[in-house]
PDB file of C-alpha atoms in Angstrom:
ATOM      1  CA  UNK A 172     -26.470  -8.865  -1.271  1.00 74.00           C
ATOM      2  CA  UNK A 173     -28.185 -10.193   1.842  1.00 75.00           C
ATOM      3  CA  UNK A 174     -31.501 -10.394  -0.009  1.00 76.00           C
ATOM      4  CA  UNK A 175     -29.892 -12.371  -2.851  1.00 81.00           C
ATOM      5  CA  UNK A 176     -28.236 -14.712  -0.362  1.00 81.00           C
ATOM      6  CA  UNK A 177     -31.561 -15.150   1.433  1.00 80.00           C
ATOM      7  CA  UNK A 178     -33.345 -16.091  -1.807  1.00 82.00           C
ATOM      8  CA  UNK A 179     -30.608 -18.599  -2.606  1.00 83.00           C
ATOM      9  CA  UNK A 180     -30.879 -20.052   0.900  1.00 82.00           C
ATOM     10  CA  UNK A 181     -34.636 -20.392   0.552  1.00 83.00           C
ATOM     11  CA  UNK A 182     -34.138 -22.416  -2.618  1.00 84.00           C
ATOM     12  CA  UNK A 183     -31.615 -24.657  -0.882  1.00 81.00           C
ATOM     13  CA  UNK A 184     -33.969 -25.064   2.086  1.00 82.00           C
ATOM     14  CA  UNK A 185     -36.866 -26.093  -0.161  1.00 85.00           C
ATOM     15  CA  UNK A 186     -34.640 -28.620  -1.899  1.00 79.00           C
ATOM     16  CA  UNK A 187     -33.448 -29.912   1.479  1.00 80.00           C
ATOM     17  CA  UNK A 188     -37.076 -30.356   2.568  1.00 80.00           C
ATOM     18  CA  UNK A 189     -37.862 -32.215  -0.657  1.00 80.00           C
ATOM     19  CA  UNK A 190     -34.953 -34.606  -0.171  1.00 77.00           C
ATOM     20  CA  UNK A 191     -36.132 -35.390   3.364  1.00 70.00           C
ATOM     21  CA  UNK A 192     -34.616 -38.603   4.692  1.00 66.00           C
ATOM     22  CA  UNK A 193     -33.115 -39.675   1.372  1.00 68.00           C
ATOM     23  CA  UNK A 194     -29.375 -40.121   1.818  1.00 68.00           C
ATOM     24  CA  UNK A 195     -26.945 -39.442  -0.967  1.00 72.00           C
ATOM     25  CA  UNK A 196     -24.362 -37.065  -2.390  1.00 77.00           C
ATOM     26  CA  UNK A 197     -26.975 -34.488  -3.358  1.00 77.00           C
ATOM     27  CA  UNK A 198     -28.435 -34.488   0.157  1.00 76.00           C
ATOM     28  CA  UNK A 199     -25.011 -34.035   1.750  1.00 80.00           C
ATOM     29  CA  UNK A 200     -24.124 -31.251  -0.686  1.00 83.00           C
ATOM     30  CA  UNK A 201     -27.438 -29.467  -0.128  1.00 80.00           C
ATOM     31  CA  UNK A 202     -27.119 -29.732   3.659  1.00 81.00           C
ATOM     32  CA  UNK A 203     -23.563 -28.381   3.633  1.00 83.00           C
ATOM     33  CA  UNK A 204     -24.422 -25.503   1.304  1.00 84.00           C
ATOM     34  CA  UNK A 205     -27.489 -24.651   3.380  1.00 82.00           C
ATOM     35  CA  UNK A 206     -25.486 -24.523   6.608  1.00 84.00           C
ATOM     36  CA  UNK A 207     -22.786 -22.375   5.004  1.00 86.00           C
ATOM     37  CA  UNK A 208     -25.403 -20.019   3.569  1.00 83.00           C
ATOM     38  CA  UNK A 209     -27.143 -19.651   6.936  1.00 85.00           C
ATOM     39  CA  UNK A 210     -23.829 -18.948   8.660  1.00 86.00           C
ATOM     40  CA  UNK A 211     -22.879 -16.382   5.998  1.00 85.00           C
ATOM     41  CA  UNK A 212     -26.239 -14.627   6.319  1.00 84.00           C
ATOM     42  CA  UNK A 213     -25.806 -14.429  10.103  1.00 86.00           C
ATOM     43  CA  UNK A 214     -22.422 -12.746   9.640  1.00 87.00           C
ATOM     44  CA  UNK A 215     -23.876 -10.310   7.100  1.00 84.00           C
ATOM     45  CA  UNK A 216     -26.717  -9.472   9.484  1.00 84.00           C
ATOM     46  CA  UNK A 217     -24.224  -8.710  12.238  1.00 86.00           C
ATOM     47  CA  UNK A 218     -22.347  -6.349   9.906  1.00 83.00           C
ATOM     48  CA  UNK A 219     -25.590  -4.655   8.881  1.00 82.00           C
ATOM     49  CA  UNK A 220     -26.636  -4.252  12.494  1.00 84.00           C
ATOM     50  CA  UNK A 221     -23.292  -2.637  13.336  1.00 84.00           C
ATOM     51  CA  UNK A 222     -23.660  -0.280  10.365  1.00 82.00           C
ATOM     52  CA  UNK A 223     -27.179   0.700  11.435  1.00 82.00           C
ATOM     53  CA  UNK A 224     -25.930   1.378  14.965  1.00 83.00           C
ATOM     54  CA  UNK A 225     -23.288   3.720  13.548  1.00 82.00           C
ATOM     55  CA  UNK A 226     -25.867   5.495  11.392  1.00 79.00           C
ATOM     56  CA  UNK A 227     -28.242   5.885  14.342  1.00 80.00           C
ATOM     57  CA  UNK A 228     -25.538   7.704  16.300  1.00 80.00           C
ATOM     58  CA  UNK A 229     -25.112  10.315  13.546  1.00 77.00           C
ATOM     59  CA  UNK A 230     -28.132  10.255  11.179  1.00 73.00           C
ATOM     60  CA  UNK A 231     -27.543  13.772   9.836  1.00 75.00           C
ATOM     61  CA  UNK A 232     -24.154  12.805   8.455  1.00 75.00           C
ATOM     62  CA  UNK A 233     -25.545   9.884   6.437  1.00 73.00           C
ATOM     63  CA  UNK A 234     -28.825  11.648   5.536  1.00 74.00           C
ATOM     64  CA  UNK A 235     -31.046   8.685   6.461  1.00 76.00           C
ATOM     65  CA  UNK A 236     -34.357   9.245   8.233  1.00 77.00           C
ATOM     66  CA  UNK A 237     -35.772   7.147  11.069  1.00 80.00           C
ATOM     67  CA  UNK A 238     -38.336   5.486   8.807  1.00 82.00           C
ATOM     68  CA  UNK A 239     -35.622   4.040   6.599  1.00 81.00           C
ATOM     69  CA  UNK A 240     -33.648   2.896   9.648  1.00 80.00           C
ATOM     70  CA  UNK A 241     -36.716   1.163  11.106  1.00 84.00           C
ATOM     71  CA  UNK A 242     -37.371  -0.530   7.763  1.00 85.00           C
ATOM     72  CA  UNK A 243     -33.825  -1.874   7.607  1.00 84.00           C
ATOM     73  CA  UNK A 244     -33.895  -3.015  11.206  1.00 84.00           C
ATOM     74  CA  UNK A 245     -37.235  -4.782  10.576  1.00 87.00           C
ATOM     75  CA  UNK A 246     -35.643  -6.545   7.588  1.00 86.00           C
ATOM     76  CA  UNK A 247     -32.741  -7.657   9.781  1.00 84.00           C
ATOM     77  CA  UNK A 248     -35.063  -8.994  12.493  1.00 88.00           C
ATOM     78  CA  UNK A 249     -37.298 -10.810   9.996  1.00 87.00           C
ATOM     79  CA  UNK A 250     -34.307 -12.347   8.234  1.00 86.00           C
ATOM     80  CA  UNK A 251     -32.758 -13.421  11.535  1.00 86.00           C
ATOM     81  CA  UNK A 252     -36.034 -15.086  12.595  1.00 88.00           C
ATOM     82  CA  UNK A 253     -36.270 -16.925   9.291  1.00 86.00           C
ATOM     83  CA  UNK A 254     -32.665 -18.113   9.544  1.00 86.00           C
ATOM     84  CA  UNK A 255     -33.276 -19.225  13.125  1.00 87.00           C
ATOM     85  CA  UNK A 256     -36.350 -21.193  12.052  1.00 86.00           C
ATOM     86  CA  UNK A 257     -34.366 -22.961   9.314  1.00 85.00           C
ATOM     87  CA  UNK A 258     -31.562 -23.827  11.734  1.00 84.00           C
ATOM     88  CA  UNK A 259     -34.023 -25.181  14.315  1.00 85.00           C
ATOM     89  CA  UNK A 260     -35.665 -27.366  11.674  1.00 82.00           C
ATOM     90  CA  UNK A 261     -32.272 -28.728  10.638  1.00 80.00           C
ATOM     91  CA  UNK A 262     -31.382 -29.385  14.291  1.00 78.00           C
ATOM     92  CA  UNK A 263     -34.648 -31.284  14.845  1.00 73.00           C
ATOM     93  CA  UNK A 264     -34.006 -33.472  11.818  1.00 66.00           C
ATOM     94  CA  UNK A 265     -30.448 -34.081  13.001  1.00 62.00           C
ATOM     95  CA  UNK A 266     -31.662 -35.202  16.447  1.00 56.00           C
ATOM     96  CA  UNK A 267     -34.273 -37.423  14.838  1.00 57.00           C
ATOM     97  CA  UNK A 268     -31.589 -39.046  12.679  1.00 52.00           C
ATOM     98  CA  UNK A 269     -29.559 -39.699  15.816  1.00 50.00           C
ATOM     99  CA  UNK A 270     -32.561 -41.359  17.493  1.00 48.00           C
ATOM    100  CA  UNK A 271     -33.137 -43.533  14.441  1.00 46.00           C
ATOM    101  CA  UNK A 272     -29.463 -44.498  14.452  1.00 46.00           C
ATOM    102  CA  UNK A 273     -29.680 -45.384  18.147  1.00 42.00           C
ATOM    103  CA  UNK A 274     -32.750 -47.582  17.589  1.00 45.00           C
ATOM    104  CA  UNK A 275     -31.318 -49.211  14.481  1.00 45.00           C
ATOM    105  CA  UNK A 276     -29.542 -52.137  16.279  1.00 45.00           C
ATOM    106  CA  UNK A 277     -32.850 -53.218  17.781  1.00 43.00           C
ATOM    107  CA  UNK A 278     -34.477 -53.144  14.370  1.00 44.00           C
ATOM    108  CA  UNK A 279     -31.583 -55.005  12.783  1.00 47.00           C
ATOM    109  CA  UNK A 280     -31.957 -57.982  15.207  1.00 48.00           C
ATOM    110  CA  UNK A 281     -35.633 -58.959  15.301  1.00 47.00           C
ATOM    111  CA  UNK A 282     -34.828 -62.562  16.319  1.00 49.00           C
ATOM    112  CA  UNK A 283     -33.364 -61.355  19.623  1.00 45.00           C
ATOM    113  CA  UNK A 284     -36.442 -59.236  20.217  1.00 44.00           C
ATOM    114  CA  UNK A 285     -38.694 -62.208  19.462  1.00 47.00           C
ATOM    115  CA  UNK A 286     -36.789 -64.391  21.905  1.00 50.00           C
ATOM    116  CA  UNK A 287     -37.110 -61.770  24.635  1.00 46.00           C
ATOM    117  CA  UNK A 288     -40.841 -61.515  24.035  1.00 42.00           C
ATOM    118  CA  UNK A 289     -41.177 -65.306  24.105  1.00 47.00           C
ATOM    119  CA  UNK A 290     -39.329 -65.480  27.397  1.00 46.00           C
ATOM    120  CA  UNK A 291     -41.443 -62.737  28.943  1.00 39.00           C
ATOM    121  CA  UNK A 292     -44.760 -64.211  27.858  1.00 41.00           C
ATOM    122  CA  UNK A 293     -43.822 -67.810  28.615  1.00 43.00           C
ATOM    123  CA  UNK A 294     -42.632 -66.882  32.083  1.00 42.00           C
ATOM    124  CA  UNK A 295     -45.789 -64.864  32.668  1.00 42.00           C
ATOM    125  CA  UNK A 296     -48.132 -67.501  31.269  1.00 43.00           C
ATOM    126  CA  UNK A 297     -46.566 -70.479  33.023  1.00 42.00           C
ATOM    127  CA  UNK A 298     -45.679 -72.179  29.721  1.00 42.00           C
ATOM    128  CA  UNK A 299     -49.277 -72.632  28.635  1.00 42.00           C
ATOM    129  CA  UNK A 300     -50.206 -73.052  25.002  1.00 44.00           C
ATOM    130  CA  UNK A 301     -52.036 -69.772  24.954  1.00 38.00           C
ATOM    131  CA  UNK A 302     -48.882 -67.962  26.048  1.00 42.00           C
ATOM    132  CA  UNK A 303     -46.835 -69.710  23.382  1.00 43.00           C
ATOM    133  CA  UNK A 304     -49.307 -68.873  20.650  1.00 43.00           C
ATOM    134  CA  UNK A 305     -49.469 -65.264  21.803  1.00 39.00           C
ATOM    135  CA  UNK A 306     -45.684 -65.002  21.814  1.00 40.00           C
ATOM    136  CA  UNK A 307     -45.483 -66.483  18.328  1.00 45.00           C
ATOM    137  CA  UNK A 308     -48.140 -64.109  17.046  1.00 42.00           C
ATOM    138  CA  UNK A 309     -46.470 -60.977  18.499  1.00 40.00           C
ATOM    139  CA  UNK A 310     -43.021 -62.053  17.381  1.00 43.00           C
ATOM    140  CA  UNK A 311     -44.253 -62.781  13.869  1.00 45.00           C
ATOM    141  CA  UNK A 312     -46.049 -59.471  13.674  1.00 42.00           C
ATOM    142  CA  UNK A 313     -42.989 -57.491  14.805  1.00 43.00           C
ATOM    143  CA  UNK A 314     -40.671 -59.428  12.528  1.00 44.00           C
ATOM    144  CA  UNK A 315     -42.906 -58.850   9.527  1.00 42.00           C
ATOM    145  CA  UNK A 316     -43.302 -55.161  10.474  1.00 41.00           C
ATOM    146  CA  UNK A 317     -39.587 -54.512  10.856  1.00 42.00           C
ATOM    147  CA  UNK A 318     -38.463 -56.616   7.929  1.00 41.00           C
ATOM    148  CA  UNK A 319     -41.182 -55.308   5.658  1.00 42.00           C
ATOM    149  CA  UNK A 320     -41.034 -51.627   6.459  1.00 40.00           C
ATOM    150  CA  UNK A 321     -37.313 -51.327   7.008  1.00 38.00           C
ATOM    151  CA  UNK A 322     -36.423 -51.338   3.343  1.00 36.00           C
ATOM    152  CA  UNK A 323     -39.803 -50.703   1.728  1.00 39.00           C
ATOM    153  CA  UNK A 324     -39.359 -46.942   1.605  1.00 40.00           C
ATOM    154  CA  UNK A 325     -35.864 -47.231   0.177  1.00 38.00           C
ATOM    155  CA  UNK A 326     -36.901 -49.811  -2.420  1.00 40.00           C
ATOM    156  CA  UNK A 327     -39.938 -47.761  -3.419  1.00 43.00           C
ATOM    157  CA  UNK A 328     -37.781 -44.675  -3.705  1.00 43.00           C
ATOM    158  CA  UNK A 329     -35.152 -46.369  -5.846  1.00 40.00           C
ATOM    159  CA  UNK A 330     -37.643 -48.222  -8.048  1.00 43.00           C
ATOM    160  CA  UNK A 331     -39.906 -45.217  -8.533  1.00 44.00           C
ATOM    161  CA  UNK A 332     -39.394 -43.125 -11.687  1.00 45.00           C
ATOM    162  CA  UNK A 333     -39.439 -39.999  -9.533  1.00 47.00           C
ATOM    163  CA  UNK A 334     -36.083 -40.977  -7.999  1.00 44.00           C
ATOM    164  CA  UNK A 335     -34.353 -40.576 -11.347  1.00 43.00           C
ATOM    165  CA  UNK A 336     -36.614 -37.732 -12.374  1.00 46.00           C
ATOM    166  CA  UNK A 337     -35.290 -35.612  -9.497  1.00 48.00           C
ATOM    167  CA  UNK A 338     -32.117 -35.109 -11.476  1.00 48.00           C
ATOM    168  CA  UNK A 339     -34.213 -33.246 -14.055  1.00 52.00           C
ATOM    169  CA  UNK A 340     -36.439 -31.517 -11.505  1.00 57.00           C
ATOM    170  CA  UNK A 341     -36.641 -27.698 -11.412  1.00 59.00           C
ATOM    171  CA  UNK A 342     -34.982 -27.663  -7.997  1.00 63.00           C
ATOM    172  CA  UNK A 343     -32.017 -29.675  -9.252  1.00 62.00           C
ATOM    173  CA  UNK A 344     -31.761 -27.367 -12.245  1.00 65.00           C
ATOM    174  CA  UNK A 345     -31.965 -24.402  -9.887  1.00 67.00           C
ATOM    175  CA  UNK A 346     -29.061 -25.784  -7.839  1.00 70.00           C
ATOM    176  CA  UNK A 347     -27.068 -26.444 -10.996  1.00 68.00           C
ATOM    177  CA  UNK A 348     -27.711 -22.929 -12.236  1.00 71.00           C
ATOM    178  CA  UNK A 349     -26.631 -21.507  -8.876  1.00 71.00           C
ATOM    179  CA  UNK A 350     -23.427 -23.532  -8.983  1.00 73.00           C
ATOM    180  CA  UNK A 351     -22.669 -22.365 -12.521  1.00 74.00           C
ATOM    181  CA  UNK A 352     -23.452 -18.757 -11.538  1.00 77.00           C
ATOM    182  CA  UNK A 353     -21.089 -19.019  -8.583  1.00 75.00           C
ATOM    183  CA  UNK A 354     -18.396 -20.468 -10.820  1.00 75.00           C
ATOM    184  CA  UNK A 355     -18.837 -17.605 -13.287  1.00 78.00           C
ATOM    185  CA  UNK A 356     -18.729 -15.101 -10.420  1.00 79.00           C
ATOM    186  CA  UNK A 357     -15.517 -16.656  -9.110  1.00 77.00           C
ATOM    187  CA  UNK A 358     -14.030 -16.586 -12.601  1.00 78.00           C
ATOM    188  CA  UNK A 359     -15.026 -12.937 -12.967  1.00 77.00           C
ATOM    189  CA  UNK A 360     -13.504 -12.141  -9.583  1.00 76.00           C
ATOM    190  CA  UNK A 361     -10.280 -13.878 -10.617  1.00 76.00           C
ATOM    191  CA  UNK A 362     -10.166 -11.778 -13.790  1.00 79.00           C
ATOM    192  CA  UNK A 363     -10.804  -8.608 -11.788  1.00 78.00           C
ATOM    193  CA  UNK A 364      -8.033  -9.564  -9.367  1.00 77.00           C
ATOM    194  CA  UNK A 365      -5.672 -10.069 -12.315  1.00 77.00           C
ATOM    195  CA  UNK A 366      -6.579  -6.626 -13.678  1.00 78.00           C
ATOM    196  CA  UNK A 367      -6.113  -5.076 -10.239  1.00 80.00           C
ATOM    197  CA  UNK A 368      -2.754  -6.825  -9.889  1.00 75.00           C
ATOM    198  CA  UNK A 369      -1.624  -5.450 -13.262  1.00 78.00           C
ATOM    199  CA  UNK A 370      -2.819  -1.970 -12.277  1.00 79.00           C
ATOM    200  CA  UNK A 371      -0.936  -2.192  -8.986  1.00 81.00           C
ATOM    201  CA  UNK A 372       2.220  -3.223 -10.846  1.00 78.00           C
ATOM    202  CA  UNK A 373       1.849  -0.263 -13.209  1.00 82.00           C
ATOM    203  CA  UNK A 374       1.295   2.087 -10.270  1.00 82.00           C
ATOM    204  CA  UNK A 375       4.430   0.749  -8.585  1.00 81.00           C
ATOM    205  CA  UNK A 376       6.480   1.394 -11.741  1.00 82.00           C
ATOM    206  CA  UNK A 377       5.090   4.920 -12.101  1.00 84.00           C
ATOM    207  CA  UNK A 378       5.703   5.647  -8.414  1.00 83.00           C
ATOM    208  CA  UNK A 379       9.319   4.512  -8.756  1.00 84.00           C
ATOM    209  CA  UNK A 380       9.829   6.774 -11.782  1.00 85.00           C
ATOM    210  CA  UNK A 381       8.271   9.678  -9.886  1.00 88.00           C
ATOM    211  CA  UNK A 382      10.596   8.969  -6.953  1.00 84.00           C
ATOM    212  CA  UNK A 383      13.671   9.038  -9.242  1.00 85.00           C
ATOM    213  CA  UNK A 384      12.538  12.320 -10.811  1.00 87.00           C
ATOM    214  CA  UNK A 385      11.941  13.821  -7.365  1.00 88.00           C
ATOM    215  CA  UNK A 386      15.455  12.827  -6.294  1.00 86.00           C
ATOM    216  CA  UNK A 387      16.921  14.449  -9.429  1.00 88.00           C
ATOM    217  CA  UNK A 388      14.925  17.614  -8.829  1.00 89.00           C
ATOM    218  CA  UNK A 389      16.103  17.664  -5.197  1.00 88.00           C
ATOM    219  CA  UNK A 390      19.741  17.562  -6.396  1.00 89.00           C
ATOM    220  CA  UNK A 391      19.030  20.365  -8.879  1.00 90.00           C
ATOM    221  CA  UNK A 392      17.429  22.440  -6.118  1.00 90.00           C
ATOM    222  CA  UNK A 393      20.487  21.914  -3.900  1.00 88.00           C
ATOM    223  CA  UNK A 394      22.801  23.122  -6.703  1.00 88.00           C
ATOM    224  CA  UNK A 395      20.566  26.108  -7.330  1.00 88.00           C
ATOM    225  CA  UNK A 396      20.613  26.930  -3.620  1.00 87.00           C
ATOM    226  CA  UNK A 397      24.427  26.835  -3.556  1.00 88.00           C
ATOM    227  CA  UNK A 398      24.651  29.115  -6.608  1.00 87.00           C
ATOM    228  CA  UNK A 399      22.159  31.480  -5.016  1.00 86.00           C
ATOM    229  CA  UNK A 400      24.263  31.641  -1.843  1.00 87.00           C
ATOM    230  CA  UNK A 401      27.407  32.451  -3.883  1.00 87.00           C
ATOM    231  CA  UNK A 402      25.583  35.133  -5.851  1.00 84.00           C
ATOM    232  CA  UNK A 403      24.212  36.622  -2.660  1.00 85.00           C
ATOM    233  CA  UNK A 404      27.709  36.827  -1.105  1.00 86.00           C
ATOM    234  CA  UNK A 405      29.098  38.481  -4.248  1.00 85.00           C
ATOM    235  CA  UNK A 406      26.208  40.936  -4.256  1.00 83.00           C
ATOM    236  CA  UNK A 407      26.871  41.784  -0.623  1.00 85.00           C
ATOM    237  CA  UNK A 408      30.544  42.482  -1.407  1.00 86.00           C
ATOM    238  CA  UNK A 409      29.619  44.728  -4.331  1.00 83.00           C
ATOM    239  CA  UNK A 410      27.077  46.608  -2.255  1.00 82.00           C
ATOM    240  CA  UNK A 411      29.697  47.207   0.422  1.00 84.00           C
ATOM    241  CA  UNK A 412      32.124  48.614  -2.170  1.00 80.00           C
ATOM    242  CA  UNK A 413      29.466  50.909  -3.615  1.00 73.00           C
ATOM    243  CA  UNK A 414      28.563  52.123  -0.150  1.00 74.00           C
ATOM    244  CA  UNK A 415      32.239  52.808   0.556  1.00 74.00           C
ATOM    245  CA  UNK A 416      32.631  54.839  -2.643  1.00 66.00           C
ATOM    246  CA  UNK A 417      29.494  56.813  -1.890  1.00 64.00           C
ATOM    247  CA  UNK A 418      30.775  57.451   1.603  1.00 66.00           C
ATOM    248  CA  UNK A 419      34.076  58.715   0.239  1.00 60.00           C
ATOM    249  CA  UNK A 420      32.310  61.089  -2.166  1.00 57.00           C
ATOM    250  CA  UNK A 421      30.348  62.585   0.669  1.00 58.00           C
ATOM    251  CA  UNK A 422      33.461  63.321   2.786  1.00 61.00           C
ATOM    252  CA  UNK A 423      34.229  67.120   3.099  1.00 68.00           C
ATOM    253  CA  UNK A 424      37.933  66.551   3.473  1.00 69.00           C
ATOM    254  CA  UNK A 425      38.082  64.979   0.088  1.00 72.00           C
ATOM    255  CA  UNK A 426      36.364  67.986  -1.455  1.00 74.00           C
ATOM    256  CA  UNK A 427      38.809  70.335   0.290  1.00 77.00           C
ATOM    257  CA  UNK A 428      41.762  68.334  -0.994  1.00 76.00           C
ATOM    258  CA  UNK A 429      40.367  68.495  -4.495  1.00 79.00           C
ATOM    259  CA  UNK A 430      39.953  72.293  -4.222  1.00 83.00           C
ATOM    260  CA  UNK A 431      43.525  72.798  -2.961  1.00 87.00           C
ATOM    261  CA  UNK A 432      44.931  70.650  -5.712  1.00 87.00           C
ATOM    262  CA  UNK A 433      42.943  72.619  -8.264  1.00 89.00           C
ATOM    263  CA  UNK A 434      44.297  75.946  -6.940  1.00 90.00           C
ATOM    264  CA  UNK A 435      47.854  74.642  -6.995  1.00 90.00           C
ATOM    265  CA  UNK A 436      47.352  73.462 -10.548  1.00 89.00           C
ATOM    266  CA  UNK A 437      46.176  76.944 -11.599  1.00 89.00           C
ATOM    267  CA  UNK A 438      49.195  78.618  -9.906  1.00 88.00           C
ATOM    268  CA  UNK A 439      51.572  76.302 -11.712  1.00 87.00           C
ATOM    269  CA  UNK A 440      49.920  77.074 -15.029  1.00 86.00           C
ATOM    270  CA  UNK A 441      50.114  80.837 -14.422  1.00 86.00           C
ATOM    271  CA  UNK A 442      53.781  80.673 -13.456  1.00 84.00           C
ATOM    272  CA  UNK A 443      54.510  78.623 -16.512  1.00 80.00           C
ATOM    273  CA  UNK A 444      52.864  81.227 -18.740  1.00 81.00           C
ATOM    274  CA  UNK A 445      54.600  84.201 -17.087  1.00 78.00           C
ATOM    275  CA  UNK A 446      58.035  82.750 -17.136  1.00 66.00           C
TER     276      UNK A 446
END
């Protein structure tokens, strides 16, 4: 991603160099895009540097050797130097534009400059004819220089066929293609966000259904636990009764009582037969 952004920034930088001092909407757009791209690359480089620092602390975990780390760090340093060079060039041009703007009032008022020169030369030459001629010559030269060169470059640029041909230049097409690519990428990202939003909505619905089913199963488990407790209490009561019966069967007194009753029953039967 950083390499792609760097290539795009190089194209913008070349176009910015081609535009030079020409002012216009395309120049402003190119300058703004170039600054944003440089700032974005700087942020990406900081993230990459942080990631490399993390990898260097534990290289075995990420399975990256020192050669690969050095290569990536060299790429970061080279990219940072290139970005710094571009920013310095833009700063120099900005300062130069400020100097031109500061000198512009002097260039816009050549008559005042001529009068100052006349006063200086006349006062220095004592009002002689030579001084007057010299003042006129210098003033005329400066007036013709400023008035002739001030708008010559702009007029030549506007009247030249190359000014209108820049709209069809490869660089302009490259910028247009980049803008269209970015628009398609943004559209694709919007579509992906819509799909993700739909997926999140579906996941929320499924999670709610799972929550309802879990609540129902929790109620069923509570009922089953209550039934199990009742069954366990009944089983304990039955086991106690069985143990009591077994204990009674093992009692010797009960066996003695049974034997006595049996003997008495036999005596009664014998007496009944005899009588």
